[in-house]
Coordinates of C-alpha atoms and ligand atoms in Angstrom, one line a residue:
X209 CA -17.8 -17.9 -11.9
X210 CA -16.1 -18.2 -14.9
X211 CA -12.6 -18.8 -15.0
X212 CA -13.0 -19.3 -18.7
X213 CA -12.6 -15.5 -20.0
X214 CA -10.1 -12.7 -19.0
X215 CA -12.6 -9.9 -16.4
X216 CA -10.9 -7.5 -17.6
X217 CA -9.9 -8.1 -21.9
X218 CA -12.9 -10.6 -22.6
X219 CA -9.9 -13.1 -24.1
X220 CA -9.7 -16.9 -23.5
X221 CA -7.9 -17.7 -20.1
X222 CA -5.9 -20.8 -19.9
X223 CA -4.4 -23.0 -17.0
X224 CA -1.3 -21.8 -15.9
X225 CA -0.9 -22.8 -12.3
X226 CA -2.4 -25.4 -9.8
X227 CA -1.6 -24.8 -7.0
X228 CA -4.6 -25.2 -3.5
X229 CA -6.9 -24.0 -6.7
X230 CA -5.9 -22.7 -9.9
X231 CA -4.4 -20.2 -11.8
X232 CA -5.1 -19.0 -14.4
X233 CA -3.9 -16.6 -16.9
X234 CA -4.9 -14.3 -20.5
X235 CA -3.2 -14.7 -23.4
X236 CA -3.7 -11.2 -24.3
X237 CA -3.5 -9.0 -21.8
X238 CA -1.3 -11.4 -19.2
X239 CA -3.8 -10.2 -16.3
X240 CA -3.7 -13.5 -13.8
X241 CA -6.8 -15.4 -11.8
X242 CA -7.6 -17.2 -9.9
X243 CA -10.4 -20.2 -8.4
X244 CA -10.4 -19.4 -5.0
X245 CA -13.5 -18.8 -2.2
X246 CA -12.8 -16.4 0.0
X247 CA -13.7 -18.5 3.4
X248 CA -16.4 -17.1 5.5
X249 CA -15.0 -19.0 7.9
X250 CA -12.7 -16.2 9.2
X251 CA -9.3 -18.8 9.9
X252 CA -6.3 -18.1 8.9
X253 CA -2.4 -19.5 9.2
X254 CA -1.9 -15.9 9.7
X255 CA -0.6 -15.0 12.9
X256 CA -1.5 -11.3 14.1
X257 CA 0.9 -9.8 16.2
X258 CA 3.8 -11.4 15.0
X259 CA 1.9 -9.4 11.6
X260 CA 1.5 -6.0 13.1
X261 CA 5.6 -6.2 14.4
X262 CA 6.6 -6.9 11.6
X263 CA 4.4 -4.8 9.0
X264 CA 3.3 -1.3 11.2
X265 CA 7.1 0.6 10.0
X266 CA 7.0 -0.6 6.6
X267 CA 2.9 0.3 6.4
X268 CA 2.5 3.5 7.6
X269 CA 5.2 4.9 6.4
X270 CA 4.3 4.1 2.4
X271 CA 0.7 5.3 4.1
X272 CA 2.5 8.9 4.4
X273 CA 3.9 8.8 1.4
X274 CA 0.5 8.0 -0.5
X275 CA -1.0 11.3 1.5
X276 CA 0.8 13.4 1.0
X277 CA 0.7 12.7 -3.0
X278 CA -3.2 12.3 -2.2
X279 CA -3.0 16.6 -0.4
X280 CA -0.9 17.3 -3.7
X281 CA -3.3 15.5 -5.8
X282 CA -6.3 17.5 -3.8
X283 CA -6.7 20.2 -2.0
X284 CA -8.7 21.5 0.8
X285 CA -10.4 18.7 3.0
X286 CA -10.6 15.8 2.3
X287 CA -13.7 12.9 2.9
X288 CA -12.7 9.4 2.2
X289 CA -13.9 5.9 1.8
X290 CA -11.6 2.6 3.0
X291 CA -12.7 -0.8 1.7
X292 CA -11.3 -2.9 3.4
X293 CA -10.2 -1.3 7.0
X294 CA -8.0 -4.4 8.5
X295 CA -6.3 -2.9 10.9
X296 CA -6.9 0.3 11.4
X297 CA -3.7 1.4 10.3
X298 CA -5.2 2.7 7.1
X299 CA -7.4 5.5 9.3
X300 CA -5.4 6.0 12.3
X301 CA -2.6 7.9 9.1
X302 CA -5.3 9.8 8.8
X303 CA -6.9 10.5 11.9
X304 CA -2.4 11.7 13.0
X305 CA -3.5 13.8 9.4
X306 CA -6.6 15.6 9.8
X307 CA -7.9 14.0 7.2
X308 CA -12.1 12.4 8.0
X309 CA -11.5 8.5 6.0
X310 CA -15.2 6.4 7.1
X311 CA -13.1 2.7 6.8
X312 CA -16.2 -0.6 5.3
X313 CA -14.3 -3.8 6.5
X314 CA -16.6 -7.4 7.1
X315 CA -14.3 -8.9 9.8
X316 CA -14.8 -8.4 13.7
X317 CA -11.5 -9.3 14.8
X318 CA -9.8 -5.8 15.5
X319 CA -13.4 -4.0 16.5
X320 CA -12.6 -3.9 19.9
X321 CA -9.0 -2.0 18.5
X322 CA -11.7 0.0 15.7
X323 CA -13.5 1.1 18.7
X324 CA -11.0 2.3 21.1
X325 CA -9.3 4.1 18.4
X326 CA -12.3 5.7 17.6
X327 CA -12.3 4.8 13.9
X328 CA -15.6 5.1 12.1
X329 CA -16.0 1.5 10.6
X330 CA -18.4 0.2 9.2
X331 CA -19.2 -3.7 9.5
X332 CA -20.0 -5.7 6.2
X333 CA -19.1 -5.7 2.2
X334 CA -18.7 -3.7 -0.3
X335 CA -20.8 -2.0 -2.2
X336 CA -24.5 -3.6 0.5
X337 CA -22.8 -2.0 3.7
X338 CA -21.7 0.7 2.4
X339 CA -22.5 4.4 3.4
X340 CA -23.1 7.1 1.0
X341 CA -22.5 10.2 0.6
X342 CA -23.5 13.1 -0.2
X343 CA -21.5 14.4 -3.8
X344 CA -19.4 11.5 -3.4
X345 CA -16.3 10.5 -1.7
X346 CA -13.4 12.7 -2.3
X347 CA -11.0 9.5 -2.5
X348 CA -11.8 5.6 -1.8
X349 CA -8.9 3.5 -1.4
X350 CA -7.7 0.0 -1.0
X351 CA -4.7 -0.9 0.6
X352 CA -4.1 -4.6 0.1
X353 CA -7.7 -6.0 -0.9
X354 CA -8.5 -5.1 -4.6
X355 CA -7.0 -8.1 -5.6
X356 CA -8.5 -9.7 -3.6
X357 CA -13.2 -9.7 -4.6
X358 CA -13.9 -11.2 -6.7
X359 CA -16.7 -9.7 -9.1
X360 CA -13.8 -6.7 -10.1
X361 CA -16.2 -5.8 -13.6
X362 CA -19.3 -4.9 -11.0
X363 CA -16.8 -3.6 -7.9
X364 CA -14.9 -0.7 -10.5
X365 CA -19.3 0.1 -11.8
X366 CA -19.7 0.3 -7.7
X367 CA -17.2 2.9 -7.7
X368 CA -18.0 4.9 -10.2
X369 CA -21.6 5.0 -8.2
X370 CA -20.1 5.9 -4.9
X371 CA -16.4 8.8 -5.5
X372 CA -16.5 12.2 -6.7
X373 CA -16.6 13.7 -9.5
X374 CA -13.0 14.7 -9.5
X375 CA -12.4 12.1 -6.2
X376 CA -10.4 9.9 -6.6
X377 CA -9.3 6.4 -6.9
X378 CA -6.7 5.0 -4.8
X379 CA -5.3 1.6 -5.6
X380 CA -2.6 0.0 -4.0
X381 CA -1.6 -3.5 -4.8
X382 CA 1.0 -5.8 -5.0
X383 CA 2.0 -6.8 -8.7
X384 CA 2.4 -9.8 -10.5
X385 CA 6.3 -8.2 -12.0
X386 CA 7.5 -7.5 -9.0
X387 CA 10.2 -8.6 -7.6
X388 CA 9.0 -11.6 -5.7
X389 CA 6.0 -12.5 -7.3
X390 CA 8.9 -12.8 -10.7
X391 CA 10.7 -15.2 -7.3
X392 CA 8.0 -17.3 -6.9
X393 CA 7.8 -18.3 -10.4
X394 CA 10.8 -19.1 -10.5
X395 CA 10.9 -21.0 -7.6
X396 CA 7.9 -22.8 -8.7
X397 CA 9.7 -23.8 -11.8
X398 CA 11.9 -26.3 -9.6
X399 CA 9.0 -28.2 -7.9
X400 CA 9.1 -25.4 -4.7
X401 CA 5.4 -24.1 -4.9
X402 CA 4.8 -22.8 -1.3
X403 CA 5.9 -19.3 -2.0
X404 CA 3.3 -18.9 -5.4
X405 CA 1.2 -20.5 -2.6
X406 CA 1.8 -18.1 0.0
X407 CA 2.5 -14.8 -3.2
X408 CA -1.4 -15.9 -3.8
X409 CA -2.6 -16.2 0.1
X410 CA -4.3 -19.7 -0.6
X411 CA -3.2 -20.9 2.5
X412 CA -5.5 -18.1 4.8
X413 CA -8.6 -17.1 4.2
X414 CA -8.9 -14.4 1.9
X415 CA -7.3 -15.2 -1.3
X416 CA -5.8 -13.5 -3.8
X417 CA -8.0 -13.8 -7.3
X418 CA -6.4 -11.6 -9.5
X419 CA -2.4 -10.6 -9.8
X420 CA -2.4 -7.5 -12.0
X421 CA 0.6 -6.0 -13.8
X422 CA 0.6 -1.9 -14.0
X423 CA -1.4 -2.0 -17.8
X424 CA -4.0 -4.3 -17.1
X425 CA -5.0 -2.8 -14.1
X426 CA -5.3 0.6 -16.0
X427 CA -7.0 -1.2 -19.1
X428 CA -9.6 -2.7 -16.3
X429 CA -10.7 0.9 -15.2
X430 CA -10.2 3.0 -18.7
X431 CA -13.3 0.2 -19.4
X432 CA -15.0 1.9 -16.4
X433 CA -14.6 5.3 -17.5
X434 CA -11.1 6.4 -15.3
X435 CA -7.5 7.4 -16.0
X436 CA -4.7 7.2 -14.7
X437 CA -3.4 10.0 -13.3
X438 CA -0.3 8.5 -10.4
X439 CA 2.2 5.9 -10.6
X440 CA 4.6 5.4 -8.2
X441 CA 6.8 3.0 -5.7
X442 CA 5.9 1.8 -2.6
X443 CA 8.4 0.0 -0.4
X444 CA 7.7 -3.7 -0.2
X445 CA 9.9 -5.2 2.5
X446 CA 11.3 -3.0 5.5
X447 CA 14.5 -4.6 6.5
X448 CA 14.7 -4.1 9.9
X449 CA 11.5 -6.5 10.3
X450 CA 11.6 -9.1 7.4
X451 CA 12.7 -12.0 9.5
X452 CA 9.3 -11.4 12.0
X453 CA 7.6 -10.5 9.3
X454 CA 8.0 -14.6 8.0
X455 CA 8.1 -16.0 10.6
X456 CA 4.0 -14.5 11.7
X457 CA 3.2 -16.8 8.9
X458 CA 2.4 -20.5 11.1
X459 CA 3.5 -23.2 8.4
X460 CA 6.6 -21.3 8.6
X461 CA 9.7 -23.1 10.0
X462 CA 11.8 -20.9 12.6
X463 CA 14.9 -22.5 10.9
X464 CA 13.8 -21.7 7.7
X465 CA 12.8 -18.2 8.2
X466 CA 15.6 -17.2 9.4
X467 CA 17.2 -18.4 6.7
X468 CA 15.1 -16.8 4.1
X469 CA 15.1 -13.0 6.1
X470 CA 19.6 -13.5 6.1
X471 CA 19.1 -14.2 2.0
X472 CA 16.5 -11.4 1.2
X473 CA 19.0 -9.0 3.4
X474 CA 21.9 -10.1 0.9
X475 CA 19.8 -9.7 -2.1
X476 CA 18.7 -5.3 -1.2
X477 CA 20.7 -4.0 -3.6
X478 CA 19.5 -6.4 -6.5
X479 CA 15.6 -6.2 -4.2
X480 CA 15.3 -2.2 -4.4
X481 CA 16.4 -1.8 -8.2
X482 CA 13.7 -4.2 -9.1
X483 CA 10.8 -4.0 -10.4
X484 CA 8.7 -2.3 -7.6
X485 CA 6.4 -5.6 -5.7
X486 CA 3.7 -2.6 -4.1
X487 CA 2.3 -0.1 -6.5
X488 CA -0.6 2.6 -6.0
X489 CA -2.0 4.5 -8.4
X490 CA -4.3 7.4 -8.8
X491 CA -7.4 6.9 -10.9
X492 CA -9.9 10.2 -12.1
X493 CA -13.0 10.0 -13.6
X494 CA -12.8 10.8 -17.6
Ligands
LIG703 ZN1 -7.4 -9.7 -20.4

C-alpha cells in the first residue's frame, strides 16, 4: 500500500511515530495513517471473556442511543447491514428493537454464539461476500470497524452501491482528538510507547489503519458524494467496569492495571468534559 500520500486529501504523508508499525500524518487534513498489516493467523492479545464483562454494559448503552437516533432519522421498517459484527452485540440490540439487520464478519470465533442467538451473519470480508439487497439497505453500520479497513476509498464506493438512496451510513468510530488519544501522545512524548501502541491496536491481530478526526472523516465521505447529517458523542468508558476492561489486555500487569483504573476514576470529571473519544456519524447520499 502507498504510504506517501494521504488517502483522504492526496497531500504528502510524513512519518510521525515509529512504533511496532509506522504511523504517518497528513500535513493538510491531519489524518493519521499506519502501514500495519492484518494478521490472518487470528491470534490476539485480547482475552475475549474478560473483555466481554468490561465492555458489554457500555456497548449496549451506546447502541441504544444509536438506535433511537436512527429511528428518528428514518421511520418505518428498517433493513440494515452491519460490517464487522464481532461478538454480535449490535445484532442483539437490533433484535430487541425489531430491526432487521444482517451481519458480515471475517472471523469465526463467535460463530457458535451467533448461531445460538439466531443472528443472520455471513462469514467473510466486505464487499466480496456481502449479501446484496434489492434497492439497497436502509442503513449500513460500522461499530469500531471503519478504522481497521485498509482501502477506505474503494470501501466508500462499495458502500454507495449497497446503500439505498435515502439510506443512512452510520460510522461509530474512535477519534484522534479524544482524551485517550491525546493522553497516549503525551505519554509517548515522555518515552512510554505502550499506550499509543494500544490505541492503534498494533499488538492485536486487527490493528487500526487510520485514526480520523471529525473534519477529515467528513472530507473523505464528501469526496465520495455523502453529506454528514448528524454527529453525536458516545461514552468511551463505563467507570464501574474500567478495571476489568484494562485487565482484559493479556500484556497488562495486574498491579499496573489496578493503578491505571484508579487514576482514570480520579480523572473522571476531566474525561467527561473533554473532546469525545468516540463519535457516531450519520451520512446520507447527496
Ligand atoms: Zn490528508
